[in-house]
Coordinates of C-alpha atoms and ligand atoms in Angstrom, one line a residue:
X169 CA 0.0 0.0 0.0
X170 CA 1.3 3.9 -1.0
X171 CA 1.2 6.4 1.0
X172 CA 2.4 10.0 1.3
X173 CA 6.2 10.0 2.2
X174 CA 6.0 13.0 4.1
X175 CA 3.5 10.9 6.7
X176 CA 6.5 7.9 6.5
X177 CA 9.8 9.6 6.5
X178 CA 11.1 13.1 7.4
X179 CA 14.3 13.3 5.4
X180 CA 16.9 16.0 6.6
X181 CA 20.5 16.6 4.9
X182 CA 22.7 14.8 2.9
X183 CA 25.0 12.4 4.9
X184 CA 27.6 11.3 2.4
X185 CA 29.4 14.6 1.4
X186 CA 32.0 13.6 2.4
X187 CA 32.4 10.0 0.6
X188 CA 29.8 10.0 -2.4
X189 CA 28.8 6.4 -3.7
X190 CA 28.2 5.7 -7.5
X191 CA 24.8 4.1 -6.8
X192 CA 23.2 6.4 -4.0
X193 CA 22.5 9.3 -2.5
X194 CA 21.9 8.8 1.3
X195 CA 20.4 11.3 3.5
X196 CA 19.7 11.5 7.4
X197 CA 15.6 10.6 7.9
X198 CA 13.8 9.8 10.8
X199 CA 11.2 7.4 10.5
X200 CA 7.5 8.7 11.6
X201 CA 6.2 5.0 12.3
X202 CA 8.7 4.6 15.0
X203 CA 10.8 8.2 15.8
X204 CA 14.3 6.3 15.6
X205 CA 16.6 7.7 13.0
X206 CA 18.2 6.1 9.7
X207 CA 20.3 6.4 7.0
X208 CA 17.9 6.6 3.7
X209 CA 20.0 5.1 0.9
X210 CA 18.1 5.7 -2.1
X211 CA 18.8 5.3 -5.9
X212 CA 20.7 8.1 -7.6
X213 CA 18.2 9.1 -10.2
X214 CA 20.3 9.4 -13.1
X215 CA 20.2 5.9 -12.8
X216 CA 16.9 5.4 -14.0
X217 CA 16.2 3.8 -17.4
X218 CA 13.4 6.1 -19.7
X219 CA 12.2 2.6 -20.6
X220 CA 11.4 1.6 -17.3
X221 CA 14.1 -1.0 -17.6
X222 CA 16.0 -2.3 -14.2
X223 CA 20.0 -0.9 -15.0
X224 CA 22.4 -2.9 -13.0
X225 CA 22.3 -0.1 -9.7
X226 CA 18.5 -0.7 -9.6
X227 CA 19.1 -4.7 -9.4
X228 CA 21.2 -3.7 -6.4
X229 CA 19.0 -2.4 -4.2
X230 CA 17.4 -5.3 -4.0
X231 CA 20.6 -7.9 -4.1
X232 CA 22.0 -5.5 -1.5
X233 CA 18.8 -5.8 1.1
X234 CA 18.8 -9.7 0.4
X235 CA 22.6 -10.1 1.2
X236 CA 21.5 -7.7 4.3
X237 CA 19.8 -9.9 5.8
X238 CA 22.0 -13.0 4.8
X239 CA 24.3 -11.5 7.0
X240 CA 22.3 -10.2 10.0
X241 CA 23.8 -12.9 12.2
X242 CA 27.6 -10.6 12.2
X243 CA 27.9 -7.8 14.5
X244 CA 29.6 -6.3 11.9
X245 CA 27.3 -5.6 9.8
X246 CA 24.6 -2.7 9.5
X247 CA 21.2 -3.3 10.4
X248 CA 18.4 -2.9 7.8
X249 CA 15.6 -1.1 9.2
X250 CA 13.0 -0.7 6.1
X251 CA 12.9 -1.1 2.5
X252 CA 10.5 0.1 -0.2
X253 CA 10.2 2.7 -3.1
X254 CA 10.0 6.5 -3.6
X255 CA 7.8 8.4 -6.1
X256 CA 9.6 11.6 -6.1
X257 CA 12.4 12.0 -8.9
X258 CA 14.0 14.8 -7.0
X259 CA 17.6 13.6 -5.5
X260 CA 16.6 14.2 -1.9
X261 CA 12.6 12.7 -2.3
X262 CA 10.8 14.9 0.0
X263 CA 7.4 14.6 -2.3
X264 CA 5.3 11.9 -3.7
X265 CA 4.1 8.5 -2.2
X266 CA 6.3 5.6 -0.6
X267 CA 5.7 2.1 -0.5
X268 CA 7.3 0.6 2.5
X269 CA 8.0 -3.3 2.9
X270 CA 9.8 -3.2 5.8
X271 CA 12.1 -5.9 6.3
X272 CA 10.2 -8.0 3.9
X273 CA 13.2 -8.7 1.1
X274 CA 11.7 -10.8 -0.8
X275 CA 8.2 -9.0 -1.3
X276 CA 11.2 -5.6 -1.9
X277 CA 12.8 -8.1 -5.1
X278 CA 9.7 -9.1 -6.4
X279 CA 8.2 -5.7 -6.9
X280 CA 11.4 -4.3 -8.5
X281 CA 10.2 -4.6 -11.7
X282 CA 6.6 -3.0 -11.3
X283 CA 7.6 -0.4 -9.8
X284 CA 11.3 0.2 -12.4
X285 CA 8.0 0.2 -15.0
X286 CA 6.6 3.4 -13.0
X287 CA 10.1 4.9 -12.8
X288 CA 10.0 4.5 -8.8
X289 CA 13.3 4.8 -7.1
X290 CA 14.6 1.9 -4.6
X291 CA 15.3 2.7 -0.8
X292 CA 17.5 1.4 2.0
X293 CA 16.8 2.7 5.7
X294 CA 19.8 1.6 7.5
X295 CA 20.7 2.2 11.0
X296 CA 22.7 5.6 11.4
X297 CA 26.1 5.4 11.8
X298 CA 28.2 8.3 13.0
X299 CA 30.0 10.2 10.8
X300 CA 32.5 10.6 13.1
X301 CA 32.9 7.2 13.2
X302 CA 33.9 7.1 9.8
X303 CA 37.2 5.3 9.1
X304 CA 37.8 7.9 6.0
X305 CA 36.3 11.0 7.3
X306 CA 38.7 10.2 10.6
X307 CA 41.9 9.7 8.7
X308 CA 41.4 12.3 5.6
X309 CA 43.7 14.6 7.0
X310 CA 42.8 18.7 6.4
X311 CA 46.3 19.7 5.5
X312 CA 48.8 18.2 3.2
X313 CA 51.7 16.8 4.9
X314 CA 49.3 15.2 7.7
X315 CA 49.0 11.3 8.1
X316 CA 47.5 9.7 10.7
X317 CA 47.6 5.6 11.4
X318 CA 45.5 3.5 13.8
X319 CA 47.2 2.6 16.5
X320 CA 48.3 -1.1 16.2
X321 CA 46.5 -2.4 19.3
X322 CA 43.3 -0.9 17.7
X323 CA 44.1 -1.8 14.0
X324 CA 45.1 -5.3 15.3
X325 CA 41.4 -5.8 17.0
X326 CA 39.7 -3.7 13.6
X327 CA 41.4 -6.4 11.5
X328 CA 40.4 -9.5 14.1
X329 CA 36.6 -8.3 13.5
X330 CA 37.1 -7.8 10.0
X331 CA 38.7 -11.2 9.5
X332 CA 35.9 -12.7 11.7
X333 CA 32.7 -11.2 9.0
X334 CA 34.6 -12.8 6.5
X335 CA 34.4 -15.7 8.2
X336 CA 31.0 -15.8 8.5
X337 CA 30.6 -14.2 4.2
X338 CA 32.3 -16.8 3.0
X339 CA 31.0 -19.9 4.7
X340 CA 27.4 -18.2 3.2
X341 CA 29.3 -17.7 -0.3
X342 CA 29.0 -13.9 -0.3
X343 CA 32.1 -12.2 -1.3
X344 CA 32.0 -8.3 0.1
X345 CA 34.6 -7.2 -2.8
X346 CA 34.2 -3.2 -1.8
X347 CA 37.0 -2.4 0.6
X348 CA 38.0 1.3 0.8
X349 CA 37.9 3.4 4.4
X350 CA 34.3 5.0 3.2
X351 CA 33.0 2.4 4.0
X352 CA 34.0 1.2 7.7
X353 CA 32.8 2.9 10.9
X354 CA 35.4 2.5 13.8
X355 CA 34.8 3.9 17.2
X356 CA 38.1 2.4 18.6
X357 CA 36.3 -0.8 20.0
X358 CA 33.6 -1.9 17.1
X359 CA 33.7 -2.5 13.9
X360 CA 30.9 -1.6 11.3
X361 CA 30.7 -2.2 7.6
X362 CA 28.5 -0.6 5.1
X363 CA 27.5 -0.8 1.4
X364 CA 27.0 -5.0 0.2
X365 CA 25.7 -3.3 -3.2
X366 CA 28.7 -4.6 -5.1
X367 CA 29.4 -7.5 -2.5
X368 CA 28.4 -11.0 -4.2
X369 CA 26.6 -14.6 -3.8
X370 CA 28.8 -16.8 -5.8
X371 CA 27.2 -19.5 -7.6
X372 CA 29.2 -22.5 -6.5
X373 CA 31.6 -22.4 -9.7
X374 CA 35.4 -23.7 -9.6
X375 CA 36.7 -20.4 -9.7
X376 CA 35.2 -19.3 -6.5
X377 CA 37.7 -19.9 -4.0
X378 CA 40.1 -17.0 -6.2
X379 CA 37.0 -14.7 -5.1
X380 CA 37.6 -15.5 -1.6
X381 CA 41.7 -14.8 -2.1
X382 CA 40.7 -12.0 -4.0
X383 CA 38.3 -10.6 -1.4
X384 CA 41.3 -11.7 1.5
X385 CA 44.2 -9.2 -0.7
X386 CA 41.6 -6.5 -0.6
X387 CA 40.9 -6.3 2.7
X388 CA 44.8 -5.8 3.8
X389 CA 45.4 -3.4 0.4
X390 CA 41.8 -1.3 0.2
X391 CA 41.3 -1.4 4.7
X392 CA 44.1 -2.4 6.7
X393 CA 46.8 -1.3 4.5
X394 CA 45.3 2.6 4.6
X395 CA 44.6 1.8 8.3
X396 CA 48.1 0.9 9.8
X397 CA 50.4 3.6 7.2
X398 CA 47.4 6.8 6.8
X399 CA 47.9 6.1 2.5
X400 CA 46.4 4.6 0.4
X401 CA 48.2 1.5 -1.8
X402 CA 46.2 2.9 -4.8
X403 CA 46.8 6.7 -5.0
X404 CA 49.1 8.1 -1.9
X405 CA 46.5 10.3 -0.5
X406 CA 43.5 9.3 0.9
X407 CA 40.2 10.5 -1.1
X408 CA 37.3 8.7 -1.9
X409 CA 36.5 6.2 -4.4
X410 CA 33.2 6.1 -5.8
X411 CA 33.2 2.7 -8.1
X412 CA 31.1 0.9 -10.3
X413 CA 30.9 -2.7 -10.6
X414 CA 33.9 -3.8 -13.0
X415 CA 35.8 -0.9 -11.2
X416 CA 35.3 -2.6 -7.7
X417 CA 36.6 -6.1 -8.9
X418 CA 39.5 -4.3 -10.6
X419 CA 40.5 -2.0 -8.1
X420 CA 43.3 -3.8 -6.0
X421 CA 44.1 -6.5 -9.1
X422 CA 48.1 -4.6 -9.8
X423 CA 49.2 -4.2 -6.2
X424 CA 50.9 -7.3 -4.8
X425 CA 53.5 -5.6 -3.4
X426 CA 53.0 -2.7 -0.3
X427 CA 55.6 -0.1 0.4
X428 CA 56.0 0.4 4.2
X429 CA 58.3 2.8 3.5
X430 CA 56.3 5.9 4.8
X431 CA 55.8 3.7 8.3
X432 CA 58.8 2.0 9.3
X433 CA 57.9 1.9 13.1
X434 CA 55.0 -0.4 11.8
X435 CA 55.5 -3.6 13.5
X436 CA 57.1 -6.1 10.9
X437 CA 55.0 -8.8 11.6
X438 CA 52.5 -6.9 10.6
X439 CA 53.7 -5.5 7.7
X440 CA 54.9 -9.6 6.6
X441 CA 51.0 -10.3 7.1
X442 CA 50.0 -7.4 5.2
X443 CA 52.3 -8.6 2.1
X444 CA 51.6 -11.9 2.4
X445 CA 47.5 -10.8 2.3
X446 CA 48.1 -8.7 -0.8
X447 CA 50.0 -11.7 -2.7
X448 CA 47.1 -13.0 -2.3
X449 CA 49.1 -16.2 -0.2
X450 CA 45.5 -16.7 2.4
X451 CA 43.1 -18.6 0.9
X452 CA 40.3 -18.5 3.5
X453 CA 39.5 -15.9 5.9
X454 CA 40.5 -18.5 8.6
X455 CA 44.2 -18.9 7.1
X456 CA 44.8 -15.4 7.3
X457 CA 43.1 -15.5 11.2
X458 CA 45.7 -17.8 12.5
X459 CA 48.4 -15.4 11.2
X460 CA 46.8 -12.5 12.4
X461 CA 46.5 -14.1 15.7
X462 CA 50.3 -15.0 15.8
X463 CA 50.7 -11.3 15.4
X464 CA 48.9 -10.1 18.1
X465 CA 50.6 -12.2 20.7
X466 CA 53.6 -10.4 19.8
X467 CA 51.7 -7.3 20.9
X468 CA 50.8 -8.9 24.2
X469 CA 47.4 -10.8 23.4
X470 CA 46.2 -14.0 24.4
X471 CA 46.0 -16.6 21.9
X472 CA 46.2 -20.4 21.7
X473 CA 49.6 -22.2 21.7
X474 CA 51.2 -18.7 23.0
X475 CA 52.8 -18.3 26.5
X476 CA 51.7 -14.7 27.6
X477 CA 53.6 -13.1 30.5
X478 CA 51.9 -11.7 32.9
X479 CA 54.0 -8.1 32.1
X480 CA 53.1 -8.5 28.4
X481 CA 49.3 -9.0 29.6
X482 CA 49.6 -5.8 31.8
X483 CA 51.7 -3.6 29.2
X484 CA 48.8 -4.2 26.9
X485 CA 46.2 -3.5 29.7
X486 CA 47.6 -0.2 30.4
X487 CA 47.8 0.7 26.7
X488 CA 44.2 -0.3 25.7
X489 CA 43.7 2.2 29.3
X490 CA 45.9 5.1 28.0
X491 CA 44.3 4.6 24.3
X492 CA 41.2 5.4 25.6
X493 CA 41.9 8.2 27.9
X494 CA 43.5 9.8 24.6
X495 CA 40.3 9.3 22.5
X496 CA 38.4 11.2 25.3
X497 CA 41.0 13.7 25.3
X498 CA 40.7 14.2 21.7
X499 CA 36.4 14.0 21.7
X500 CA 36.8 16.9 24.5
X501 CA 39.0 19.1 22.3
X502 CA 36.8 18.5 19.4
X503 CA 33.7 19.7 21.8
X504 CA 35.8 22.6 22.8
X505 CA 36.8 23.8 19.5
X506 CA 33.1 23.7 17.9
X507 CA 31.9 25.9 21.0
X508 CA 34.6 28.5 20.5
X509 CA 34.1 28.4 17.0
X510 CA 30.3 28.9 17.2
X511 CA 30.3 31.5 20.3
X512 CA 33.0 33.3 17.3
X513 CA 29.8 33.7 14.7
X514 CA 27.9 34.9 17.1
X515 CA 25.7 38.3 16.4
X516 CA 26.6 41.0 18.6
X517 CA 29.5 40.4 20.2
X518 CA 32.6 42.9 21.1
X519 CA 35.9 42.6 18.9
X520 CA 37.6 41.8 21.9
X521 CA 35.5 38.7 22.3
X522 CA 35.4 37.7 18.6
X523 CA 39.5 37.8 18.4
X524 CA 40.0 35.5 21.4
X525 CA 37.4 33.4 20.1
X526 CA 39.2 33.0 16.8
X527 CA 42.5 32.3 19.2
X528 CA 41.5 29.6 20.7
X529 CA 39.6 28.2 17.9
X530 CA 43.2 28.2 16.1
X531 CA 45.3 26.7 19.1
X532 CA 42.9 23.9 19.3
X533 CA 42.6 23.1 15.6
X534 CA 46.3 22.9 15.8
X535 CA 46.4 20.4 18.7
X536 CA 43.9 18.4 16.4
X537 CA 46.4 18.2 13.5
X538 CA 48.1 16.7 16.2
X539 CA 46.9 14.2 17.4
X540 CA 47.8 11.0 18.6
X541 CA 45.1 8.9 16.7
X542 CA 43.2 9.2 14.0
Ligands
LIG773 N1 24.2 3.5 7.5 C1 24.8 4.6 7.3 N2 25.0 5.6 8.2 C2 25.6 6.7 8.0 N3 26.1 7.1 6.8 C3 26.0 6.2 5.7 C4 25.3 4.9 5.9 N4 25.4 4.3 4.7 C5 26.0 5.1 3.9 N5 26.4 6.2 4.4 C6 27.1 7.3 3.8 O1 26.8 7.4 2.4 C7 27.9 7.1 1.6 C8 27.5 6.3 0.4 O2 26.8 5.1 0.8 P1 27.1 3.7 0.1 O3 26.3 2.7 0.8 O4 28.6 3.5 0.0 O5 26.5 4.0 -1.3 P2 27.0 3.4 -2.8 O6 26.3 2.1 -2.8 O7 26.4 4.4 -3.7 O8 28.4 3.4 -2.8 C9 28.9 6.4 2.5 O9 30.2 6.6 2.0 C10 28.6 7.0 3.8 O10 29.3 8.3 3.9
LIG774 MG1 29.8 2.8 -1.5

């Protein structure tokens, strides 16, 4: 059943400004049915086909929500709140009628083509993620010359998470193929991952366990390699990548081969894993588990077959302690800096005010390029 969007969903800004994708636009809603707030992925419309045809970006709204669900089970994964169809051609729809199926995937697929026929756009409502969370909008840095890396205890426990959805993917035959710091949310304990439009159910053929190396090498080159160094294997700096299909499979193909060289304190261990991950030597996400794991013991975790000390244990302790007293450190500066930077704008106020304002605002945005983490 239609009805009026406006009574569904009230759609606010853009949230992807920052990171555009090539299939959606995705803007901050809230939905009316229940008050909690989303992410509203919906198709870009230049992808809609005069002749009502489904293009390949329609068909993935659909695959996308199915492969959702698939994967509900992992922490790691976003949730799907809703899924359904706009009227409105605008870019942001704030007009028209909706057609909501909640999480009902399978009623979503089946209707794709009746409503491609009416030139109705497909919609995602995912939970909201923080921008700030972002693992790209984190570690873009605001001044050339700036770099920032995870730390290695936090990297090491990103990578463990990472290696544990792919797990879990794989054993289900779905291949996530889109690896790039747009789209992983990192709050220095959790990971989320976002965007399975690209990601892939293989069919069972021989050729699918190079998928699973494939997908293995682009999680070290496209996430972890970005993570650990603050560049990007591909092009130095870090920017986003918006891709299509045969861009996404192509992406990481000519990098076997990672240069440390702008991170040489980066444990080497780590940087052997990375390598061997980007040759493409790990042919389940289990393989390259095991050698992750060996690699954390050397930074003082627990795992099987590995005699911790008890100083080892407590060294670690005590960083995971200081790492997160410098994260609050760093959230307080950020609070401090936005008030002195709005109280600066404000109407009415003395010169004398406005000029210490603008002080302070710079001293702090200084101690932010930095700072210790990303
Ligand atoms: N659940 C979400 N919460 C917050 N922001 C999101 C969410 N999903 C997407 N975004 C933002 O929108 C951008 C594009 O979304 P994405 O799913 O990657 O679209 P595309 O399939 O077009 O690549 C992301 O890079 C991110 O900045
Ligand atoms: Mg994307």
């Amino acid at each position: 059943m239609t009805t009026p969007l406006q009574d569904v969903y009230r759609l606010a800004d853009f949230v992807d400004t920052f990171a555009l994708g090539h299939y959606a636009r995705v803007l901050s809603a809230t939905d009316k049915r229940t008050g909690k707030t989303a992410a509203f992925k919906v198709l870009r419309p230049e992808h809609l086909s005069p002749d009502g045809d489904m293009r390949w970006e329609y068909r993935a709204f659909p695959s996308e929500a199915d492969l959702l669900g698939r994967l509900a089970a992992s922490p790691a994964i976003v949730k799907l709140l809703d899924c359904g169809y706009v009227e409105s051609g605008e870019e942001a729809p704030r007009t028209g009628e909706i057609v909501s199926f909640g999480t009902q995937v399978k009623a979503f697929s089946q209707a794709a083509a009746e409503y491609a026929q009416k030139s109705w756009r497909p919609y995602l409502a995912l939970e909201d993620l923080p921008r700030a969370n972002n693992l790209l909008y984190l570690m873009k840095p605001n001044q050339p010359g700036t770099r920032w890396r995870l730390p290695s205890e936090e990297g090491l426990a990103l990578a463990t998470q990472f290696a544990q959805f792919l797990q879990l993917a794989h054993a289900q035959k779905i291949v996530y193929l889109d690896h790039k710091l747009e789209h992983v949310y990192w709050d220095g304990a959790r990971l989320q991952i976002i965007d399975l439009n690209s990601s892939r159910l293989l069919n069972g053929q021989s050729d699918d366990a190079n998928h699973y190396r494939a997908d293995l090498r682009s999680l070290c080159v496209g996430i972890l390699y970005p993570a650990f160094t603050g560049i990007s294997a591909i092009t130095g700096s870090l920017r986003a990548q918006p891709s299509s299909m045969s861009e996404v499979e192509a992406r990481y193909q000519g990098i076997a081969h990672l240069d440390f060289g702008v991170e040489p304190s980066l444990s080497q261990a780590l940087q052997d894993l990375l390598q061997r991950g980007a040759g493409q030597e790990y042919a389940t996400a289990a393989d390259f588990a095991t050698d992750l794991q060996k690699v954390a013991a050397l930074h003082g975790w627990d795992a099987p077959g590995v005699d911790n000390t008890p100083s080892r244990r407590q060294a670690r302790d005590q960083m995971r302690a200081a790492l997160k007293k410098v994260r609050q450190g760093q959230n307080a500066l950020r609070d401090a800096r936005d008030l002195l930077r709005d109280a600066a704008i404000m109407d009415d106020i003395t010169p004398d005010l406005e000029y210490e304002l603008r002080r302070l605002v710079k001293a702090a945005n200084q101690m932010l390029n930095n700072r210790v983490i990303p």
